[in-house]
Amino acid sequence: MLSVGEAASRLGVHPGRVRQLVAAGELSAVKVGGRWLLADDAVEARVVSVEPIHRALSPRAAWGLLAAVAMQPIPWLAPSERRRAEARAAVWSLPERVVGCRRRAVRFERYVHPSLGARLADDARFVRSGVSARAVMPDVLAVDEVEGYVAAEDWAGLVDDYGLVEGGRANVRVRVPPAGLFVLGAEGEAWWPVVAVDLFEAGDDRSRRAALQLVDRFR
């Protein structure tokens, strides 16, 4: 059984929304000691039913959506496409953004010697996101993992400079957007909606809670 908070984290919504779904009969729950408890399988079924609502967007449209949520310029989209991105940004929930942005970048998992991890995260070619983003809470910020974005033209150089290798215990998670779509914030940090999507996509409850807290902070 899951608490309202745990169910909210799994669904990517706020606890008040879970209580609304329970009151409307859309999520089954029982009250124990004054607290609502929800069956894990019922919540998971709700997750599955929500995720396919939107197809994965093209990389251009995905970055348009993320830019619109971050209230950033979207010069690579035509005016009609920008209006569509802004409309999606206004109504899509975090799980829907995750689904819509699945094609935003190619993901690589590599190993770097622990002594080089901090240097890689601070490299000017590397844009922090996910568990490496300074915007996340201290209990989520990872010290033994590196996560972020790299421009397509810089990826090979970083692999060589830091000796990034496949196999073993991967401690580096890098996403490489298509050429021309490296539009990720300033000062080495991804836009907050990008960080939230990366955290929520990780799937564990702690990361999802951190993603929702980030969305709530900038709401």
PDB file of C-alpha atoms in Angstrom, residues 129-204:
ATOM      1  CA  SER A 129      21.328  18.126 -15.169  1.00  0.00           C
ATOM      2  CA  GLY A 130      19.479  15.426 -13.221  1.00  0.00           C
ATOM      3  CA  VAL A 131      21.344  14.334 -10.095  1.00  0.00           C
ATOM      4  CA  SER A 132      24.253  16.669 -10.916  1.00  0.00           C
ATOM      5  CA  ALA A 133      22.134  19.829 -11.151  1.00  0.00           C
ATOM      6  CA  ARG A 134      22.799  22.389  -8.437  1.00  0.00           C
ATOM      7  CA  ALA A 135      19.065  23.164  -8.424  1.00  0.00           C
ATOM      8  CA  VAL A 136      18.162  19.847  -6.759  1.00  0.00           C
ATOM      9  CA  MET A 137      17.970  19.263  -3.015  1.00  0.00           C
ATOM     10  CA  PRO A 138      21.213  18.205  -1.274  1.00  0.00           C
ATOM     11  CA  ASP A 139      19.884  14.712  -0.510  1.00  0.00           C
ATOM     12  CA  VAL A 140      19.433  14.107  -4.256  1.00  0.00           C
ATOM     13  CA  LEU A 141      22.613  15.773  -5.536  1.00  0.00           C
ATOM     14  CA  ALA A 142      24.962  12.890  -6.356  1.00  0.00           C
ATOM     15  CA  VAL A 143      28.648  12.994  -5.461  1.00  0.00           C
ATOM     16  CA  ASP A 144      29.581   9.707  -7.097  1.00  0.00           C
ATOM     17  CA  GLU A 145      27.625  10.117 -10.356  1.00  0.00           C
ATOM     18  CA  VAL A 146      27.727  12.673 -13.151  1.00  0.00           C
ATOM     19  CA  GLU A 147      24.685  13.515 -15.269  1.00  0.00           C
ATOM     20  CA  GLY A 148      24.247  16.148 -17.923  1.00  0.00           C
ATOM     21  CA  TYR A 149      24.244  17.219 -21.567  1.00  0.00           C
ATOM     22  CA  VAL A 150      27.030  17.643 -24.105  1.00  0.00           C
ATOM     23  CA  ALA A 151      26.875  19.201 -27.562  1.00  0.00           C
ATOM     24  CA  ALA A 152      27.266  16.710 -30.385  1.00  0.00           C
ATOM     25  CA  GLU A 153      30.517  18.318 -31.560  1.00  0.00           C
ATOM     26  CA  ASP A 154      32.060  18.075 -28.062  1.00  0.00           C
ATOM     27  CA  TRP A 155      31.138  14.495 -27.149  1.00  0.00           C
ATOM     28  CA  ALA A 156      34.104  12.710 -28.756  1.00  0.00           C
ATOM     29  CA  GLY A 157      36.532  15.174 -27.185  1.00  0.00           C
ATOM     30  CA  LEU A 158      35.143  14.603 -23.698  1.00  0.00           C
ATOM     31  CA  VAL A 159      35.343  10.828 -24.170  1.00  0.00           C
ATOM     32  CA  ASP A 160      39.043  11.149 -25.022  1.00  0.00           C
ATOM     33  CA  ASP A 161      39.917  13.798 -22.432  1.00  0.00           C
ATOM     34  CA  TYR A 162      38.359  11.950 -19.490  1.00  0.00           C
ATOM     35  CA  GLY A 163      38.862   8.373 -20.614  1.00  0.00           C
ATOM     36  CA  LEU A 164      35.140   7.595 -20.617  1.00  0.00           C
ATOM     37  CA  VAL A 165      34.665   3.871 -21.233  1.00  0.00           C
ATOM     38  CA  GLU A 166      31.770   1.468 -21.678  1.00  0.00           C
ATOM     39  CA  GLY A 167      31.214  -1.475 -19.382  1.00  0.00           C
ATOM     40  CA  GLY A 168      31.603  -1.913 -15.661  1.00  0.00           C
ATOM     41  CA  ARG A 169      29.686   0.264 -13.264  1.00  0.00           C
ATOM     42  CA  ALA A 170      28.544   3.278 -15.266  1.00  0.00           C
ATOM     43  CA  ASN A 171      28.771   6.464 -13.220  1.00  0.00           C
ATOM     44  CA  VAL A 172      28.340   8.992 -16.037  1.00  0.00           C
ATOM     45  CA  ARG A 173      25.030   9.623 -17.775  1.00  0.00           C
ATOM     46  CA  VAL A 174      25.325  11.915 -20.783  1.00  0.00           C
ATOM     47  CA  ARG A 175      22.640  13.022 -23.221  1.00  0.00           C
ATOM     48  CA  VAL A 176      23.693  14.392 -26.596  1.00  0.00           C
ATOM     49  CA  PRO A 177      21.009  16.445 -28.396  1.00  0.00           C
ATOM     50  CA  PRO A 178      20.999  16.643 -32.200  1.00  0.00           C
ATOM     51  CA  ALA A 179      23.368  19.194 -33.710  1.00  0.00           C
ATOM     52  CA  GLY A 180      21.904  22.678 -33.572  1.00  0.00           C
ATOM     53  CA  LEU A 181      19.661  21.938 -30.597  1.00  0.00           C
ATOM     54  CA  PHE A 182      22.124  22.451 -27.769  1.00  0.00           C
ATOM     55  CA  VAL A 183      19.986  25.064 -26.018  1.00  0.00           C
ATOM     56  CA  LEU A 184      20.536  24.332 -22.365  1.00  0.00           C
ATOM     57  CA  GLY A 185      20.622  27.278 -20.022  1.00  0.00           C
ATOM     58  CA  ALA A 186      23.698  29.111 -18.811  1.00  0.00           C
ATOM     59  CA  GLU A 187      26.603  28.765 -16.398  1.00  0.00           C
ATOM     60  CA  GLY A 188      26.840  25.034 -16.875  1.00  0.00           C
ATOM     61  CA  GLU A 189      23.287  24.252 -15.693  1.00  0.00           C
ATOM     62  CA  ALA A 190      20.338  22.925 -17.692  1.00  0.00           C
ATOM     63  CA  TRP A 191      17.009  24.748 -17.663  1.00  0.00           C
ATOM     64  CA  TRP A 192      14.936  23.643 -14.678  1.00  0.00           C
ATOM     65  CA  PRO A 193      12.280  21.816 -16.811  1.00  0.00           C
ATOM     66  CA  VAL A 194      15.082  19.746 -18.360  1.00  0.00           C
ATOM     67  CA  VAL A 195      16.401  18.853 -14.899  1.00  0.00           C
ATOM     68  CA  ALA A 196      12.886  17.885 -13.795  1.00  0.00           C
ATOM     69  CA  VAL A 197      12.323  15.650 -16.832  1.00  0.00           C
ATOM     70  CA  ASP A 198      15.687  13.937 -16.352  1.00  0.00           C
ATOM     71  CA  LEU A 199      14.993  13.311 -12.655  1.00  0.00           C
ATOM     72  CA  PHE A 200      11.478  12.003 -13.226  1.00  0.00           C
ATOM     73  CA  GLU A 201      12.673   9.760 -16.049  1.00  0.00           C
ATOM     74  CA  ALA A 202      15.078   8.065 -13.604  1.00  0.00           C
ATOM     75  CA  GLY A 203      12.038   6.313 -12.132  1.00  0.00           C
ATOM     76  CA  ASP A 204      12.995   5.955  -8.463  1.00  0.00           C
TER      77      ASP A 204
END
